[in-house]
């Protein structure tokens, strides 16, 4: 449906909702909603997890799920297609889709168009503007829907979408969007090189510290010498290639025999079973536990009881990589010593030997050595944990980023409505 002249509502488009691995998106939606922006959520996929974050329960915006696979809701897609035939923007949409399809002949391209046709027809007339998270698949749907209906659109780019989307596609999408933001300086620099520099802004997600308890006043001075009270190592993240958990299992297996430790991993992911087998083969399965996906309160409790947080991120063979993982900041919120890789957006928050320990990505030997030294030194862990919490509170609070997004989105709802191109 076309927007009315008085429309001010914003449709926020995401790949899946709700998702425990994307609490940074939920945090943003909730904060913008609390500041009075009128939002609704459109999701390309249905949820796959039973647990939900408390923020998801607090968000009041209605959620609409698009056809995840076109054959599952053929009449809905057909109605969208028939409606679109009579729209001024139909010709421009088909031409954009055809250019995309010629360069990427996949079923996924067709699915994006089908979802866009359904979305364009079903958008309420009080929706003025579209804002999409991720510059790859979700932005394609939003781009086609915007062309069909004459709405403006903007985007938040994150990590995988920046590094695995072809440059031609990123250029064309950024040329049509009003503006975009991303959450690491590395990502911002790359996207600015492909577009007008003023179109891209660096906006850190930050962390809403009001959602987290203060760090523990003290932690047990575990040094790995007591078999009855081993050093507690924890990591939170999806078991996928870019998280580097295979390197971590190798690093744990190489720790000295006299060091007493236990490791807990939180998160789902496609590599979970292979990691369990790797731990079994390495002879450390009795010291490693894979907890699967957990709700946020359980994760915070685990972080508060831990001694070291580890995240060995690296570039996957596909080119996928992290941005600045929110779990790094969540660990810092509990004053926990952090060991991570000097990669992607991580060093924008953690400076080596200041707020944490950084090692080269993919170097499991360096990871093992650093882990061994940190495990034996509770005093150093406290210094690093305290520094990480101070930097989080001083430089990475959520408010600054939300200020920027609120101002930009309010301006977008006041911008002139784009006239769809005629056939």
XYZ file of C-alpha atoms in Angstrom:
423
model
C 0.000 0.000 0.000
C 1.197 3.537 -0.720
C 1.932 5.881 2.217
C -0.439 8.665 3.143
C 0.698 12.293 3.163
C 0.650 12.337 6.969
C 2.424 8.979 7.457
C 5.133 8.981 10.139
C 5.466 5.322 11.132
C 8.711 3.436 10.447
C 8.886 -0.215 9.402
C 12.009 -1.894 10.782
C 12.945 -4.907 8.654
C 15.064 -7.753 10.028
C 16.129 -11.167 8.785
C 14.654 -13.045 11.743
C 12.813 -12.018 14.897
C 13.304 -12.562 17.741
C 16.888 -13.809 17.797
C 19.065 -14.248 20.884
C 22.162 -13.673 18.755
C 20.884 -10.226 17.724
C 20.139 -8.548 21.030
C 21.851 -5.424 19.681
C 18.932 -5.020 17.269
C 16.365 -5.573 20.001
C 18.179 -3.060 22.212
C 17.990 -0.461 19.434
C 14.320 -1.070 18.635
C 13.336 -0.876 22.300
C 15.325 2.327 22.890
C 13.862 4.056 19.828
C 10.380 2.935 20.816
C 10.874 4.323 24.324
C 11.856 7.647 22.779
C 8.506 7.849 21.060
C 9.197 6.630 17.535
C 6.253 4.779 16.035
C 7.670 1.448 14.841
C 6.548 -1.850 13.443
C 8.702 -4.912 12.748
C 8.803 -6.949 9.546
C 10.731 -10.203 9.617
C 11.877 -12.351 6.694
C 12.012 -15.454 8.890
C 10.128 -16.960 11.794
C 11.896 -17.534 15.130
C 13.794 -20.789 15.618
C 14.628 -20.489 19.331
C 12.373 -21.135 22.297
C 14.127 -18.708 24.640
C 13.589 -14.987 24.196
C 15.401 -12.038 25.674
C 13.588 -9.834 28.224
C 13.940 -6.946 25.755
C 11.862 -8.822 23.196
C 9.061 -9.062 25.745
C 9.293 -5.316 26.428
C 9.072 -4.282 22.760
C 5.520 -3.259 21.860
C 5.895 -2.888 18.083
C 3.689 -5.304 16.117
C 5.498 -7.983 14.120
C 4.631 -9.148 10.596
C 6.276 -12.233 9.126
C 6.812 -12.306 5.382
C 6.581 -15.616 3.465
C 9.791 -17.378 4.471
C 9.536 -19.590 1.391
C 7.275 -18.482 -1.435
C 5.710 -21.915 -1.982
C 4.421 -21.880 1.605
C 2.161 -18.860 0.987
C 1.611 -18.749 -2.799
C -1.678 -16.814 -2.682
C -0.129 -14.109 -0.525
C 2.739 -13.708 -2.993
C 0.334 -13.797 -5.958
C -1.844 -11.071 -4.443
C 1.266 -8.959 -3.998
C 2.297 -9.534 -7.602
C -1.134 -8.660 -9.012
C -1.293 -5.502 -6.888
C 2.222 -4.492 -7.946
C 1.400 -4.666 -11.665
C -0.666 -1.497 -11.382
C 1.892 0.508 -9.371
C 4.012 3.296 -10.832
C 7.161 1.747 -9.408
C 6.631 -1.682 -10.962
C 8.836 -1.053 -13.992
C 11.755 0.262 -11.921
C 11.446 -2.690 -9.555
C 11.487 -5.284 -12.322
C 14.484 -3.637 -13.989
C 16.417 -3.572 -10.702
C 15.532 -7.206 -10.018
C 16.551 -8.288 -13.522
C 19.936 -6.561 -13.224
C 20.490 -8.315 -9.890
C 19.376 -11.710 -11.181
C 21.675 -11.599 -14.221
C 24.656 -11.182 -11.884
C 23.445 -13.649 -9.241
C 21.233 -16.374 -10.704
C 19.895 -17.952 -7.513
C 16.543 -18.948 -6.069
C 17.266 -16.592 -3.198
C 17.001 -13.623 -5.566
C 13.532 -14.712 -6.640
C 12.498 -15.192 -3.017
C 13.591 -11.646 -2.186
C 11.376 -10.270 -4.954
C 8.400 -12.373 -3.836
C 8.775 -11.166 -0.270
C 9.029 -7.574 -1.483
C 5.833 -7.886 -3.548
C 3.931 -9.149 -0.501
C 5.440 -6.492 1.739
C 4.727 -3.621 -0.652
C 1.050 -4.576 -0.865
C 0.646 -5.130 2.863
C 2.492 -2.107 4.248
C -0.009 0.108 6.083
C -0.482 3.540 4.598
C 0.727 5.147 7.831
C 4.242 3.704 7.249
C 6.374 6.480 5.779
C 9.884 5.047 5.895
C 11.689 1.680 5.880
C 14.789 0.940 7.943
C 16.511 -2.401 7.409
C 19.119 -4.302 9.388
C 21.726 -5.969 7.165
C 22.768 -4.881 3.713
C 22.457 -8.256 1.994
C 19.180 -10.228 1.795
C 16.956 -7.967 3.954
C 18.103 -4.836 2.118
C 17.207 -6.419 -1.240
C 13.642 -6.969 -0.045
C 13.431 -3.414 1.277
C 14.968 -1.937 -1.865
C 12.365 -3.596 -4.126
C 9.501 -2.677 -1.759
C 10.696 0.929 -1.631
C 10.909 1.138 -5.428
C 7.363 -0.219 -5.716
C 5.806 2.128 -3.193
C 7.910 5.285 -3.428
C 9.008 5.069 0.195
C 12.429 6.121 1.375
C 14.716 3.635 3.091
C 17.852 3.477 5.196
C 19.994 0.663 6.545
C 22.159 -0.554 9.398
C 25.045 -2.722 8.166
C 26.758 -5.031 10.614
C 29.347 -7.692 9.725
C 28.595 -10.628 7.430
C 26.500 -8.438 5.156
C 29.419 -6.042 4.653
C 32.085 -8.610 3.881
C 30.173 -11.218 1.875
C 27.974 -8.997 -0.323
C 29.454 -8.186 -3.758
C 30.761 -4.631 -4.125
C 28.455 -3.939 -7.084
C 25.451 -4.773 -4.956
C 26.562 -2.632 -2.036
C 27.234 0.324 -4.350
C 23.802 0.172 -5.952
C 21.926 -0.218 -2.675
C 23.811 2.611 -0.988
C 23.163 4.850 -3.986
C 19.407 4.401 -3.530
C 19.240 4.532 0.277
C 18.992 7.882 2.048
C 21.860 6.907 4.364
C 23.363 4.030 6.261
C 25.103 3.353 9.546
C 27.436 0.602 10.659
C 28.950 -0.451 13.952
C 32.721 -0.636 13.353
C 35.262 1.824 11.975
C 36.595 -0.915 9.705
C 33.162 -1.524 8.207
C 32.438 2.187 7.891
C 35.698 2.796 6.040
C 34.971 0.014 3.567
C 31.426 1.190 2.830
C 32.517 4.823 2.537
C 34.990 3.745 -0.151
C 32.055 2.436 -2.207
C 29.687 5.367 -1.729
C 29.465 9.039 -0.966
C 31.302 9.360 2.331
C 28.602 11.479 3.935
C 26.044 8.710 3.346
C 27.765 6.356 5.796
C 28.166 6.974 9.511
C 29.905 5.036 12.275
C 27.416 4.382 15.069
C 28.441 1.936 17.776
C 25.643 -0.133 19.279
C 27.036 0.347 22.745
C 25.355 -1.264 25.705
C 22.395 -0.176 27.791
C 23.973 -0.581 31.208
C 20.624 -0.087 32.925
C 19.786 -3.648 31.814
C 22.775 -5.152 33.595
C 23.710 -5.553 37.248
C 26.852 -3.843 38.492
C 29.973 -6.004 38.282
C 30.621 -8.303 41.251
C 32.477 -6.488 44.014
C 35.073 -9.253 44.030
C 35.862 -12.598 42.445
C 37.552 -15.635 43.948
C 41.317 -15.504 43.413
C 41.423 -18.743 41.424
C 44.833 -19.473 39.927
C 44.348 -22.950 38.525
C 46.131 -24.726 41.345
C 43.082 -26.189 43.111
C 41.394 -29.185 41.431
C 38.313 -28.565 43.583
C 38.015 -24.938 42.421
C 39.296 -24.719 38.830
C 39.569 -21.526 36.802
C 36.268 -20.879 35.028
C 36.536 -19.986 31.361
C 33.452 -18.999 29.381
C 32.492 -17.959 25.862
C 29.191 -16.874 24.327
C 28.629 -17.020 20.587
C 27.230 -19.082 17.746
C 29.228 -22.163 16.814
C 30.109 -20.928 13.321
C 33.436 -20.660 11.518
C 34.028 -16.948 12.116
C 33.925 -17.388 15.899
C 37.065 -19.529 15.844
C 35.926 -22.083 18.404
C 37.959 -24.815 16.737
C 41.053 -22.780 17.602
C 39.824 -22.447 21.166
C 39.375 -26.199 21.603
C 42.956 -26.711 20.372
C 44.173 -23.994 22.736
C 42.390 -25.565 25.703
C 43.791 -29.009 24.869
C 47.314 -27.544 24.873
C 47.081 -26.018 28.353
C 49.635 -27.399 30.847
C 48.574 -30.483 32.790
C 49.067 -28.743 36.146
C 46.492 -26.029 35.330
C 43.021 -26.787 36.675
C 40.260 -25.323 34.494
C 36.727 -25.755 33.176
C 35.215 -24.250 30.030
C 31.550 -23.455 29.283
C 30.200 -22.424 25.885
C 26.798 -20.772 25.369
C 25.165 -20.688 21.946
C 23.772 -22.819 19.171
C 25.202 -23.127 15.692
C 25.979 -25.479 12.857
C 29.415 -26.517 14.178
C 28.265 -27.474 17.666
C 28.415 -31.229 17.124
C 31.822 -31.096 15.459
C 33.189 -29.009 18.344
C 31.897 -31.564 20.833
C 33.621 -34.295 18.847
C 36.819 -32.234 18.678
C 36.807 -31.873 22.471
C 36.210 -35.616 22.814
C 39.076 -36.443 20.442
C 41.385 -34.029 22.273
C 40.678 -35.734 25.603
C 39.169 -32.674 27.287
C 35.454 -33.487 27.052
C 35.278 -33.888 30.833
C 36.394 -30.259 31.245
C 34.188 -28.742 28.538
C 30.440 -28.192 28.551
C 28.280 -26.917 25.689
C 25.167 -25.346 27.189
C 23.339 -24.429 23.972
C 21.271 -21.257 23.678
C 20.448 -19.549 26.953
C 18.279 -16.621 27.990
C 20.048 -13.400 28.913
C 19.633 -13.710 32.707
C 21.347 -17.114 32.572
C 24.197 -15.691 30.497
C 24.751 -12.824 32.909
C 24.816 -15.239 35.844
C 27.450 -17.302 34.035
C 29.570 -14.216 33.289
C 29.432 -13.152 36.927
C 30.709 -16.543 38.070
C 33.473 -16.801 35.462
C 37.134 -15.793 35.635
C 37.978 -15.341 31.938
C 35.874 -14.592 28.851
C 37.307 -15.828 25.536
C 36.265 -15.034 21.955
C 38.751 -16.164 19.233
C 37.068 -14.512 16.212
C 38.647 -14.787 12.769
C 37.706 -14.538 9.094
C 35.798 -17.532 7.760
C 36.663 -19.019 4.379
C 33.479 -17.464 3.010
C 34.771 -14.018 3.967
C 32.319 -13.737 6.851
C 33.649 -11.972 9.934
C 32.473 -10.355 13.131
C 31.890 -6.666 13.706
C 32.205 -5.666 17.352
C 30.459 -8.581 19.087
C 27.993 -7.460 21.722
C 29.092 -10.318 23.979
C 32.480 -8.604 24.394
C 30.729 -5.587 25.896
C 28.435 -7.789 27.978
C 31.485 -9.503 29.466
C 32.958 -6.065 30.182
C 29.720 -5.045 31.915
C 30.513 -7.659 34.560
C 34.143 -6.616 34.966
C 35.326 -9.887 33.461
C 38.846 -10.316 32.074
C 38.619 -10.646 28.280
C 40.864 -12.634 25.947
C 40.065 -12.161 22.265
C 41.648 -11.815 18.846
C 43.073 -8.649 17.348
C 40.536 -8.746 14.548
C 37.529 -6.974 13.027
C 35.949 -4.439 15.397
C 37.265 -6.020 18.609
C 40.368 -3.775 18.971
C 38.139 -0.716 18.629
C 36.922 -1.563 22.127
C 39.626 -3.801 23.635
C 43.151 -2.399 23.507
C 45.806 -5.018 24.086
C 47.063 -5.160 27.680
C 44.733 -2.293 28.616
C 41.115 -3.533 28.607
C 42.004 -7.118 27.764
C 44.439 -9.448 26.059
C 44.501 -9.715 22.256
C 46.189 -12.420 20.189
C 46.462 -12.870 16.401
C 43.370 -14.459 14.799
C 43.764 -18.140 13.987
C 46.844 -18.547 16.220
C 45.747 -21.246 18.675
C 49.209 -21.483 20.243
C 49.243 -17.783 21.133
C 45.677 -18.172 22.405
C 46.678 -21.101 24.620
C 49.702 -19.278 26.005
C 47.694 -16.138 26.803
C 44.953 -18.217 28.410
C 47.476 -20.065 30.560
C 49.014 -16.822 31.824
C 45.657 -15.178 32.542
C 44.332 -18.259 34.317
C 47.258 -18.182 36.739
C 47.098 -14.454 37.463
C 43.894 -13.311 39.246
C 45.402 -9.893 40.012
C 45.975 -9.155 36.333
C 42.499 -10.406 35.481
C 41.030 -7.882 37.896
C 43.029 -5.004 36.394
C 41.903 -5.884 32.873
C 38.284 -6.455 33.895
C 38.073 -3.158 35.758
C 39.574 -1.305 32.780
C 37.121 -2.918 30.347
C 34.166 -1.908 32.502
C 35.456 1.668 32.774
C 35.888 1.954 28.999
C 32.439 0.520 28.406
C 30.822 2.986 30.756
C 32.836 5.958 29.469
C 32.962 5.424 25.698
C 30.496 2.712 24.671
C 27.194 3.489 26.323
C 24.111 3.011 24.189
C 22.826 6.569 24.471
C 25.183 8.237 21.995
C 24.321 5.873 19.164
C 20.595 6.064 19.842
C 20.791 9.867 19.792
C 22.171 9.715 16.246
C 19.663 7.138 15.021
C 16.691 8.913 16.564
C 17.601 12.221 14.907
C 18.213 10.611 11.521
C 15.051 8.502 11.549
C 12.879 11.424 12.627
C 14.327 13.440 9.735
C 13.626 10.554 7.356
C 9.935 10.601 8.221
C 9.863 14.296 7.322
C 11.682 13.915 3.991
C 9.737 14.315 0.740
C 8.013 11.168 -0.455
C 9.859 9.638 -3.413
C 7.732 9.382 -6.549
C 7.905 5.857 -7.974
C 9.340 5.640 -11.468
C 6.795 5.054 -14.218
C 6.899 1.952 -16.418
